């Protein structure tokens, strides 16, 4: 009798563990790896909570990795090696992940998307995220930079791949402006037509038999050539996606700050 009771309890415990929501397990996972010591304890805890929330929403681990150790590789390779060595993923090792690496030794930042994030956070969208992140890093506001990475990644990953949510055609203010302009045009046309049509024109009084061009002359003045210097883009995005040494393909982009 006792054996059957214990067996039943073990079975119930096993079933309970299997039914435990993955979100509670995911919340205990570390996603902020601040090896450079850029964050306070409170900021790190806040970002861990935010990363866990977005990870659950997109079934993708959002990871922040900072380092200040001396090395001879770029931020892209650091990100690739981080993925190969630690194998992050939402519900399995080497799974869906979006990683932002901040290299304080070279003052570079690189963002990579693996698997699901590679599609929803492609190279173009990563550059848009960097537009928000890089200025904060330059100003030394690291907590805000990390928050921008999480929030902007969440924003862009909410849209299907290939869709550009920043297209002006999809902006509410632009749609309102077009609607108002079309409305004004319709009203103007209606007002014009309601005033009657003018039937008199130049042909009313023109004698076509005696009218015409008497003479014309072309006079060459000079030729002017102008030169415009094309400015260099010193702070543009770089890096692109690639393949880790472990064989994992990813999207990517990076900048200096």
XYZ file of C-alpha atoms in Angstrom:
257
model
C 0.000 0.000 0.000
C 2.799 2.359 0.892
C 4.647 1.556 -2.316
C 1.596 2.355 -4.419
C 1.106 5.640 -2.528
C 4.710 6.702 -3.094
C 4.491 5.679 -6.731
C 1.385 7.792 -7.145
C 3.085 10.806 -5.518
C 6.165 10.466 -7.728
C 3.956 10.187 -10.794
C 2.004 13.304 -9.820
C 5.233 15.220 -9.199
C 6.595 14.197 -12.587
C 3.390 15.272 -14.311
C 3.473 18.580 -12.444
C 7.014 19.275 -13.658
C 6.040 18.475 -17.217
C 3.082 20.843 -16.994
C 5.149 23.625 -15.451
C 4.895 26.648 -17.778
C 7.991 27.270 -19.821
C 7.694 30.970 -19.003
C 8.517 30.337 -15.342
C 11.544 28.318 -16.337
C 12.587 30.952 -18.861
C 12.347 33.694 -16.247
C 15.148 32.077 -14.236
C 17.534 32.038 -17.202
C 20.418 34.504 -17.305
C 20.346 36.766 -20.344
C 22.452 39.723 -19.191
C 26.186 38.946 -19.252
C 27.772 42.202 -18.135
C 31.403 41.127 -17.896
C 32.554 44.724 -18.412
C 30.631 45.888 -15.323
C 28.640 48.617 -17.090
C 25.378 48.144 -15.187
C 24.258 48.626 -11.627
C 22.578 45.739 -9.845
C 19.169 47.373 -10.161
C 19.615 48.109 -13.874
C 20.749 44.538 -14.494
C 17.726 43.124 -12.677
C 15.367 45.402 -14.619
C 16.893 44.404 -17.952
C 16.754 40.714 -17.037
C 13.011 41.057 -16.446
C 12.501 42.956 -19.685
C 14.562 40.461 -21.686
C 12.621 37.543 -20.212
C 9.326 39.184 -21.180
C 10.324 39.818 -24.792
C 11.907 36.384 -25.034
C 8.589 34.832 -24.112
C 6.715 37.039 -26.593
C 8.895 36.100 -29.567
C 10.132 32.700 -28.374
C 13.634 34.057 -28.860
C 16.308 34.647 -26.250
C 17.376 38.304 -26.132
C 20.908 38.425 -24.781
C 23.212 41.285 -23.794
C 26.931 40.593 -23.599
C 29.594 43.111 -22.606
C 33.346 42.654 -22.357
C 36.404 44.831 -21.780
C 39.112 42.188 -21.938
C 42.005 42.553 -24.344
C 41.666 40.485 -27.509
C 42.552 40.399 -31.197
C 39.158 39.722 -32.786
C 36.266 41.986 -33.712
C 32.854 42.261 -32.053
C 31.312 40.058 -34.733
C 33.653 37.169 -33.890
C 33.052 37.716 -30.173
C 29.314 37.342 -30.777
C 29.790 34.230 -32.889
C 32.060 32.612 -30.317
C 29.611 33.483 -27.535
C 26.875 31.624 -29.394
C 29.104 28.620 -30.177
C 30.455 28.320 -26.640
C 27.286 28.949 -24.627
C 24.624 27.702 -27.030
C 21.758 30.043 -26.085
C 18.209 29.459 -27.287
C 14.635 30.018 -26.176
C 13.643 26.410 -25.510
C 16.753 24.497 -26.572
C 20.486 24.897 -26.910
C 21.634 26.619 -30.085
C 18.113 27.876 -30.764
C 16.434 31.197 -31.461
C 18.518 34.083 -30.127
C 19.222 37.767 -30.672
C 22.536 38.858 -29.170
C 23.980 42.334 -28.694
C 27.681 42.449 -27.903
C 29.285 45.607 -26.560
C 33.075 45.485 -26.810
C 34.530 48.189 -24.569
C 38.096 47.262 -25.575
C 37.541 48.354 -29.187
C 34.372 50.395 -28.502
C 32.324 48.453 -31.029
C 28.791 47.085 -30.871
C 27.447 44.155 -32.871
C 23.969 42.612 -33.045
C 23.233 39.153 -34.447
C 20.030 37.183 -34.997
C 20.028 33.386 -35.027
C 17.353 31.133 -36.565
C 13.936 32.739 -35.935
C 15.639 36.055 -35.146
C 17.670 35.819 -38.355
C 14.429 36.110 -40.333
C 12.588 38.635 -38.171
C 15.659 40.691 -37.242
C 17.507 40.741 -40.552
C 20.471 42.933 -41.497
C 18.305 45.903 -42.495
C 16.257 45.857 -39.297
C 19.389 45.464 -37.185
C 20.733 48.687 -38.707
C 17.528 50.419 -37.651
C 17.956 49.094 -34.103
C 21.540 50.359 -34.098
C 20.257 53.826 -34.987
C 18.723 53.906 -31.506
C 21.455 52.002 -29.669
C 24.680 53.612 -30.930
C 23.980 57.200 -29.755
C 23.231 55.964 -26.235
C 26.486 54.005 -26.145
C 28.401 57.070 -27.332
C 26.839 59.089 -24.515
C 27.765 56.426 -21.981
C 24.144 55.621 -21.122
C 24.599 51.858 -21.318
C 21.409 50.870 -19.518
C 19.345 52.941 -21.951
C 21.260 51.489 -24.905
C 20.442 47.956 -23.752
C 16.813 48.927 -23.177
C 16.619 50.358 -26.688
C 18.023 47.102 -28.093
C 15.304 45.097 -26.372
C 12.431 47.448 -27.156
C 13.349 48.125 -30.794
C 14.029 44.448 -31.453
C 10.623 43.644 -30.001
C 9.069 46.287 -32.273
C 10.616 45.077 -35.531
C 10.128 41.397 -34.757
C 6.402 42.076 -34.391
C 6.184 42.438 -38.194
C 6.519 39.744 -40.839
C 9.899 39.462 -42.618
C 10.170 41.715 -45.665
C 7.689 44.253 -44.324
C 9.074 47.718 -43.628
C 7.126 49.265 -40.735
C 9.048 52.531 -41.204
C 7.672 53.040 -44.721
C 6.081 56.489 -44.855
C 2.988 55.018 -46.536
C 2.138 53.220 -43.298
C 2.572 56.231 -41.026
C -0.700 57.517 -39.540
C 0.258 61.190 -39.947
C 1.016 60.652 -43.640
C -2.276 58.866 -44.252
C -4.150 61.689 -42.516
C -2.282 64.316 -44.567
C -3.062 62.509 -47.836
C -6.727 62.216 -46.870
C -6.936 65.945 -46.104
C -5.161 66.838 -49.349
C -7.494 64.668 -51.406
C -10.492 66.150 -49.631
C -9.289 69.688 -50.353
C -8.691 68.784 -53.994
C -12.212 67.376 -54.401
C -13.749 70.447 -52.792
C -11.658 72.734 -55.005
C -12.712 70.922 -58.175
C -16.362 71.080 -57.156
C -16.111 74.800 -56.392
C -14.410 75.461 -59.717
C -17.062 73.633 -61.704
C -19.910 75.273 -59.830
C -18.749 78.726 -60.976
C -19.390 78.057 -64.670
C -16.942 77.583 -67.496
C -15.098 80.352 -69.383
C -15.516 79.818 -73.149
C -13.389 82.752 -74.368
C -9.718 82.009 -75.099
C -6.929 83.401 -77.294
C -8.336 81.791 -80.423
C -11.502 83.843 -80.038
C -9.723 86.995 -81.279
C -6.750 85.488 -83.119
C -6.460 85.690 -86.877
C -4.722 82.445 -87.723
C -4.101 83.589 -91.318
C -1.938 86.537 -90.322
C -0.553 85.402 -86.972
C 2.729 83.514 -86.574
C 6.322 83.648 -85.447
C 8.263 86.244 -87.429
C 11.778 85.138 -86.477
C 13.766 83.358 -83.780
C 17.406 83.352 -82.666
C 19.452 81.090 -80.328
C 22.318 82.762 -78.473
C 25.022 80.619 -76.769
C 26.162 82.127 -73.520
C 28.475 79.733 -71.629
C 28.876 76.256 -70.147
C 29.038 75.906 -66.369
C 30.461 72.860 -64.574
C 30.002 72.346 -60.834
C 31.644 69.802 -58.530
C 30.078 68.367 -55.385
C 32.158 66.547 -52.777
C 30.572 63.302 -51.598
C 30.994 63.085 -47.796
C 32.396 59.934 -46.250
C 30.235 57.948 -43.880
C 32.467 57.418 -40.859
C 29.778 56.105 -38.536
C 27.858 53.827 -40.854
C 26.804 50.289 -40.154
C 29.034 47.344 -40.908
C 29.626 43.712 -40.218
C 26.632 42.095 -41.871
C 25.585 38.543 -41.096
C 27.665 35.421 -41.471
C 28.389 31.937 -40.177
C 29.894 30.964 -36.833
C 32.795 28.533 -36.666
C 30.270 26.071 -35.271
C 28.184 26.286 -38.440
C 25.331 28.538 -37.273
C 24.139 31.116 -39.810
C 22.998 34.525 -38.567
C 22.019 38.053 -39.567
C 24.031 40.921 -38.207
C 25.292 44.464 -38.150
C 27.688 46.552 -36.122
C 29.066 50.025 -35.484
C 31.722 51.870 -33.568
C 30.800 54.235 -30.760
